[in-house]
PDB file of C-alpha atoms in Angstrom:
ATOM      1  CA  LEU A 674       6.307 -13.430   6.866  1.00  0.00           C
ATOM      2  CA  ALA A 675      10.041 -12.704   7.784  1.00  0.00           C
ATOM      3  CA  PHE A 676      11.229  -9.143   5.449  1.00  0.00           C
ATOM      4  CA  ALA A 677      14.707  -8.544   4.101  1.00  0.00           C
ATOM      5  CA  GLY A 678      16.416  -6.863   7.293  1.00  0.00           C
ATOM      6  CA  LEU A 679      12.860  -6.167   9.020  1.00  0.00           C
ATOM      7  CA  ALA A 680      12.385  -6.935  12.251  1.00  0.00           C
ATOM      8  CA  PRO A 681       9.140  -9.478  12.969  1.00  0.00           C
ATOM      9  CA  PHE A 682       5.679  -8.204  13.167  1.00  0.00           C
ATOM     10  CA  ALA A 683       4.889  -6.123  16.219  1.00  0.00           C
ATOM     11  CA  ALA A 684       1.789  -5.752  17.733  1.00  0.00           C
ATOM     12  CA  GLU A 685       2.029  -2.135  18.475  1.00  0.00           C
ATOM     13  CA  PRO A 686       0.266   0.939  16.401  1.00  0.00           C
ATOM     14  CA  HIS A 687       2.671   1.864  13.357  1.00  0.00           C
ATOM     15  CA  GLU A 688       4.755   4.366  14.875  1.00  0.00           C
ATOM     16  CA  LEU A 689       3.768   6.893  12.108  1.00  0.00           C
ATOM     17  CA  LEU A 690       0.353   7.029  12.602  1.00  0.00           C
ATOM     18  CA  GLY A 691      -0.903  11.026  12.972  1.00  0.00           C
ATOM     19  CA  GLN A 692       2.136  12.362  11.337  1.00  0.00           C
ATOM     20  CA  PRO A 693       2.053  13.519   7.137  1.00  0.00           C
ATOM     21  CA  ALA A 694       3.500  10.753   5.166  1.00  0.00           C
ATOM     22  CA  PRO A 695       7.357  10.482   3.559  1.00  0.00           C
ATOM     23  CA  ASP A 696       6.909  10.992   0.529  1.00  0.00           C
ATOM     24  CA  LEU A 697       7.744   8.772  -1.889  1.00  0.00           C
ATOM     25  CA  VAL A 698       8.595   8.553  -5.498  1.00  0.00           C
ATOM     26  CA  ALA A 699       8.502   5.045  -7.748  1.00  0.00           C
ATOM     27  CA  ARG A 700       8.281   4.170 -11.325  1.00  0.00           C
ATOM     28  CA  GLY A 701       5.435   2.288 -12.333  1.00  0.00           C
ATOM     29  CA  ILE A 702       5.558  -1.068 -14.393  1.00  0.00           C
ATOM     30  CA  SER A 703       4.504   0.951 -17.546  1.00  0.00           C
ATOM     31  CA  GLY A 704       7.734   3.080 -16.837  1.00  0.00           C
ATOM     32  CA  GLU A 705       5.920   6.237 -15.342  1.00  0.00           C
ATOM     33  CA  ASN A 706       7.492   7.922 -12.241  1.00  0.00           C
ATOM     34  CA  VAL A 707       4.569   8.524  -9.594  1.00  0.00           C
ATOM     35  CA  ARG A 708       5.093  10.929  -6.471  1.00  0.00           C
ATOM     36  CA  ILE A 709       2.886   9.897  -3.247  1.00  0.00           C
ATOM     37  CA  SER A 710       2.605  13.890  -2.894  1.00  0.00           C
ATOM     38  CA  GLU A 711       0.840  14.061  -6.157  1.00  0.00           C
ATOM     39  CA  PHE A 712      -2.038  12.982  -4.992  1.00  0.00           C
ATOM     40  CA  ARG A 713      -2.947  15.543  -2.264  1.00  0.00           C
ATOM     41  CA  GLY A 714      -6.492  16.327  -2.015  1.00  0.00           C
ATOM     42  CA  ASP A 715      -6.863  12.965  -2.399  1.00  0.00           C
ATOM     43  CA  VAL A 716      -7.530   9.712  -0.214  1.00  0.00           C
ATOM     44  CA  VAL A 717      -4.381   7.738  -0.628  1.00  0.00           C
ATOM     45  CA  VAL A 718      -3.847   3.908  -0.370  1.00  0.00           C
ATOM     46  CA  VAL A 719      -0.288   2.672  -0.400  1.00  0.00           C
ATOM     47  CA  SER A 720       0.061  -1.211  -0.460  1.00  0.00           C
ATOM     48  CA  PHE A 721       3.417  -2.558   0.101  1.00  0.00           C
ATOM     49  CA  TRP A 722       3.750  -5.867  -1.157  1.00  0.00           C
ATOM     50  CA  SER A 723       6.310  -8.521  -2.446  1.00  0.00           C
ATOM     51  CA  GLY A 724       6.493 -10.683  -5.625  1.00  0.00           C
ATOM     52  CA  SER A 725       7.017 -13.665  -3.033  1.00  0.00           C
ATOM     53  CA  CYS A 726       3.871 -12.947  -0.873  1.00  0.00           C
ATOM     54  CA  ASN A 727       0.724 -14.716  -1.591  1.00  0.00           C
ATOM     55  CA  ASN A 728      -1.816 -12.364   1.095  1.00  0.00           C
ATOM     56  CA  CYS A 729      -0.177  -9.391  -1.257  1.00  0.00           C
ATOM     57  CA  ARG A 730      -1.826 -10.931  -4.446  1.00  0.00           C
ATOM     58  CA  ALA A 731      -5.331 -11.527  -2.119  1.00  0.00           C
ATOM     59  CA  GLN A 732      -4.833  -7.337  -0.618  1.00  0.00           C
ATOM     60  CA  LEU A 733      -4.019  -6.115  -4.070  1.00  0.00           C
ATOM     61  CA  GLU A 734      -7.367  -8.012  -5.298  1.00  0.00           C
ATOM     62  CA  ALA A 735      -9.515  -6.130  -2.547  1.00  0.00           C
ATOM     63  CA  LEU A 736      -7.899  -2.880  -2.521  1.00  0.00           C
ATOM     64  CA  ASP A 737      -8.696  -2.866  -6.535  1.00  0.00           C
ATOM     65  CA  ARG A 738     -12.308  -3.630  -5.762  1.00  0.00           C
ATOM     66  CA  ILE A 739     -12.565  -0.691  -3.557  1.00  0.00           C
ATOM     67  CA  ALA A 740     -10.836   1.192  -5.610  1.00  0.00           C
ATOM     68  CA  ARG A 741     -13.366   0.761  -8.430  1.00  0.00           C
ATOM     69  CA  THR A 742     -15.584   1.707  -6.131  1.00  0.00           C
ATOM     70  CA  TYR A 743     -14.395   4.579  -4.497  1.00  0.00           C
ATOM     71  CA  GLY A 744     -11.997   6.265  -7.040  1.00  0.00           C
ATOM     72  CA  SER A 745     -14.637   8.765  -8.354  1.00  0.00           C
ATOM     73  CA  ALA A 746     -15.312  10.164  -5.013  1.00  0.00           C
ATOM     74  CA  GLY A 747     -11.060  10.705  -4.762  1.00  0.00           C
ATOM     75  CA  LEU A 748      -9.650   7.324  -3.643  1.00  0.00           C
ATOM     76  CA  VAL A 749      -6.272   6.774  -5.463  1.00  0.00           C
ATOM     77  CA  VAL A 750      -4.698   3.359  -4.771  1.00  0.00           C
ATOM     78  CA  LEU A 751      -0.930   2.548  -4.641  1.00  0.00           C
ATOM     79  CA  GLY A 752       0.424  -0.738  -4.969  1.00  0.00           C
ATOM     80  CA  VAL A 753       4.397  -0.530  -3.812  1.00  0.00           C
ATOM     81  CA  ASN A 754       7.026  -3.295  -4.241  1.00  0.00           C
ATOM     82  CA  LEU A 755       9.323  -3.858  -1.677  1.00  0.00           C
ATOM     83  CA  ASP A 756      11.440  -6.550  -3.396  1.00  0.00           C
ATOM     84  CA  ASP A 757      15.306  -6.603  -4.094  1.00  0.00           C
ATOM     85  CA  ASN A 758      14.638  -8.830  -7.245  1.00  0.00           C
ATOM     86  CA  LEU A 759      12.810  -6.433  -9.960  1.00  0.00           C
ATOM     87  CA  ALA A 760      12.802  -8.706 -12.036  1.00  0.00           C
ATOM     88  CA  ARG A 761      10.439 -10.776  -9.532  1.00  0.00           C
ATOM     89  CA  ALA A 762       8.850  -7.903  -8.899  1.00  0.00           C
ATOM     90  CA  GLU A 763       7.579  -6.901 -12.507  1.00  0.00           C
ATOM     91  CA  LYS A 764       6.554 -10.238 -13.461  1.00  0.00           C
ATOM     92  CA  PHE A 765       4.548 -10.098 -10.295  1.00  0.00           C
ATOM     93  CA  ALA A 766       3.168  -6.743 -10.744  1.00  0.00           C
ATOM     94  CA  ARG A 767       1.985  -7.811 -14.485  1.00  0.00           C
ATOM     95  CA  ALA A 768       0.177 -10.792 -13.338  1.00  0.00           C
ATOM     96  CA  GLN A 769      -2.159  -8.587 -11.230  1.00  0.00           C
ATOM     97  CA  ASP A 770      -5.122  -7.316 -12.871  1.00  0.00           C
ATOM     98  CA  VAL A 771      -5.485  -4.278 -11.035  1.00  0.00           C
ATOM     99  CA  GLY A 772      -6.491  -0.740 -12.144  1.00  0.00           C
ATOM    100  CA  PHE A 773      -3.981   0.886 -10.265  1.00  0.00           C
ATOM    101  CA  PRO A 774      -0.313   1.786 -10.702  1.00  0.00           C
ATOM    102  CA  LEU A 775       2.077  -0.879  -9.151  1.00  0.00           C
ATOM    103  CA  LEU A 776       5.327   0.616  -9.066  1.00  0.00           C
ATOM    104  CA  VAL A 777       8.170  -1.744  -8.987  1.00  0.00           C
ATOM    105  CA  SER A 778      11.507   0.643  -8.541  1.00  0.00           C
ATOM    106  CA  THR A 779      11.590   2.105  -5.403  1.00  0.00           C
ATOM    107  CA  THR A 780      14.514   3.046  -3.466  1.00  0.00           C
ATOM    108  CA  ARG A 781      16.356   0.693  -0.920  1.00  0.00           C
ATOM    109  CA  SER A 782      14.727   2.983   2.184  1.00  0.00           C
ATOM    110  CA  THR A 783      11.312   3.409   0.924  1.00  0.00           C
ATOM    111  CA  GLY A 784      10.463   0.126   3.436  1.00  0.00           C
ATOM    112  CA  ARG A 785      12.570   1.810   6.668  1.00  0.00           C
ATOM    113  CA  ASP A 786      10.974   5.039   5.483  1.00  0.00           C
ATOM    114  CA  PHE A 787       7.540   3.740   6.121  1.00  0.00           C
ATOM    115  CA  ALA A 788       8.113   1.414   8.941  1.00  0.00           C
ATOM    116  CA  VAL A 789       6.960  -1.613   6.846  1.00  0.00           C
ATOM    117  CA  ASP A 790       7.888  -4.608   9.511  1.00  0.00           C
ATOM    118  CA  ARG A 791       5.949  -7.049   7.634  1.00  0.00           C
ATOM    119  CA  LEU A 792       4.089  -8.015   3.950  1.00  0.00           C
ATOM    120  CA  PRO A 793       1.235  -6.697   3.028  1.00  0.00           C
ATOM    121  CA  MET A 794       1.436  -3.784   4.909  1.00  0.00           C
ATOM    122  CA  VAL A 795      -1.103  -1.231   3.896  1.00  0.00           C
ATOM    123  CA  LEU A 796      -1.465   2.549   5.127  1.00  0.00           C
ATOM    124  CA  PHE A 797      -4.127   5.005   4.596  1.00  0.00           C
ATOM    125  CA  LEU A 798      -3.064   8.607   4.228  1.00  0.00           C
ATOM    126  CA  ASP A 799      -6.074  11.443   5.164  1.00  0.00           C
ATOM    127  CA  ARG A 800      -6.616  14.495   2.296  1.00  0.00           C
ATOM    128  CA  THR A 801      -3.547  16.183   3.404  1.00  0.00           C
ATOM    129  CA  GLY A 802      -0.965  13.352   3.531  1.00  0.00           C
ATOM    130  CA  VAL A 803      -1.595  12.019   6.888  1.00  0.00           C
ATOM    131  CA  LEU A 804      -1.069   8.540   7.661  1.00  0.00           C
ATOM    132  CA  ARG A 805      -4.285   7.607   9.265  1.00  0.00           C
ATOM    133  CA  VAL A 806      -4.625   4.043   9.584  1.00  0.00           C
ATOM    134  CA  ALA A 807      -2.093   1.224   8.811  1.00  0.00           C
ATOM    135  CA  HIS A 808      -2.953  -2.853   8.428  1.00  0.00           C
ATOM    136  CA  ARG A 809      -0.141  -5.339   8.666  1.00  0.00           C
ATOM    137  CA  GLU A 810      -0.647  -8.680   6.839  1.00  0.00           C
ATOM    138  CA  PHE A 811      -4.223  -9.571   5.608  1.00  0.00           C
ATOM    139  CA  LYS A 812      -7.298 -11.666   5.412  1.00  0.00           C
ATOM    140  CA  SER A 813     -10.628 -11.943   3.581  1.00  0.00           C
ATOM    141  CA  ARG A 814     -12.636 -10.305   6.359  1.00  0.00           C
ATOM    142  CA  ASP A 815     -10.393  -7.818   6.354  1.00  0.00           C
ATOM    143  CA  GLU A 816     -11.828  -5.815   3.160  1.00  0.00           C
ATOM    144  CA  ALA A 817     -15.119  -4.647   5.060  1.00  0.00           C
ATOM    145  CA  GLN A 818     -12.808  -2.862   7.614  1.00  0.00           C
ATOM    146  CA  TYR A 819     -10.866  -1.293   4.728  1.00  0.00           C
ATOM    147  CA  VAL A 820     -14.319   0.292   3.288  1.00  0.00           C
ATOM    148  CA  ARG A 821     -15.267   1.486   6.484  1.00  0.00           C
ATOM    149  CA  GLU A 822     -12.277   3.230   7.743  1.00  0.00           C
ATOM    150  CA  LEU A 823     -11.811   4.598   3.594  1.00  0.00           C
ATOM    151  CA  ARG A 824     -15.286   5.750   3.522  1.00  0.00           C
ATOM    152  CA  ALA A 825     -14.821   7.969   7.422  1.00  0.00           C
ATOM    153  CA  LEU A 826     -11.588   9.020   5.662  1.00  0.00           C
ATOM    154  CA  LEU A 827     -13.476   9.995   1.913  1.00  0.00           C
ATOM    155  CA  ASN A 828     -16.349  11.844   4.165  1.00  0.00           C
ATOM    156  CA  GLU A 829     -13.966  14.432   6.263  1.00  0.00           C
TER     157      GLU A 829
END
């Protein structure tokens, strides 16, 4: 999936691995403002999506199942839209049946700040806010791997 102004996918590891994740402030579909740094002390999953991305829907559904299981253990999931088209993003977000915030209004630099080079992309932040895992794209078999990696982070 080519994404507005982003380079085609690259197989190399994510450039921000091992570094504190940038902060992000974005508005959710219910009007609330969410800031990633508010969740220090929790393991945070940040899923970047677009309303035109079919794999994004499947990934958000998988993350919702994981969040329902591990939320009480300190897991927070945030879905972050990278569409320029806010109306399309809101329509897509409202069609998703997930229990975590879907953030639709982000700054133009968000994708660049997080080095998102294809969608969907998901980042796992440890309890100190350091980016520990990055996954590009999504296949159904990835859900079990996500669970393994997130359980390890939750147990730290």
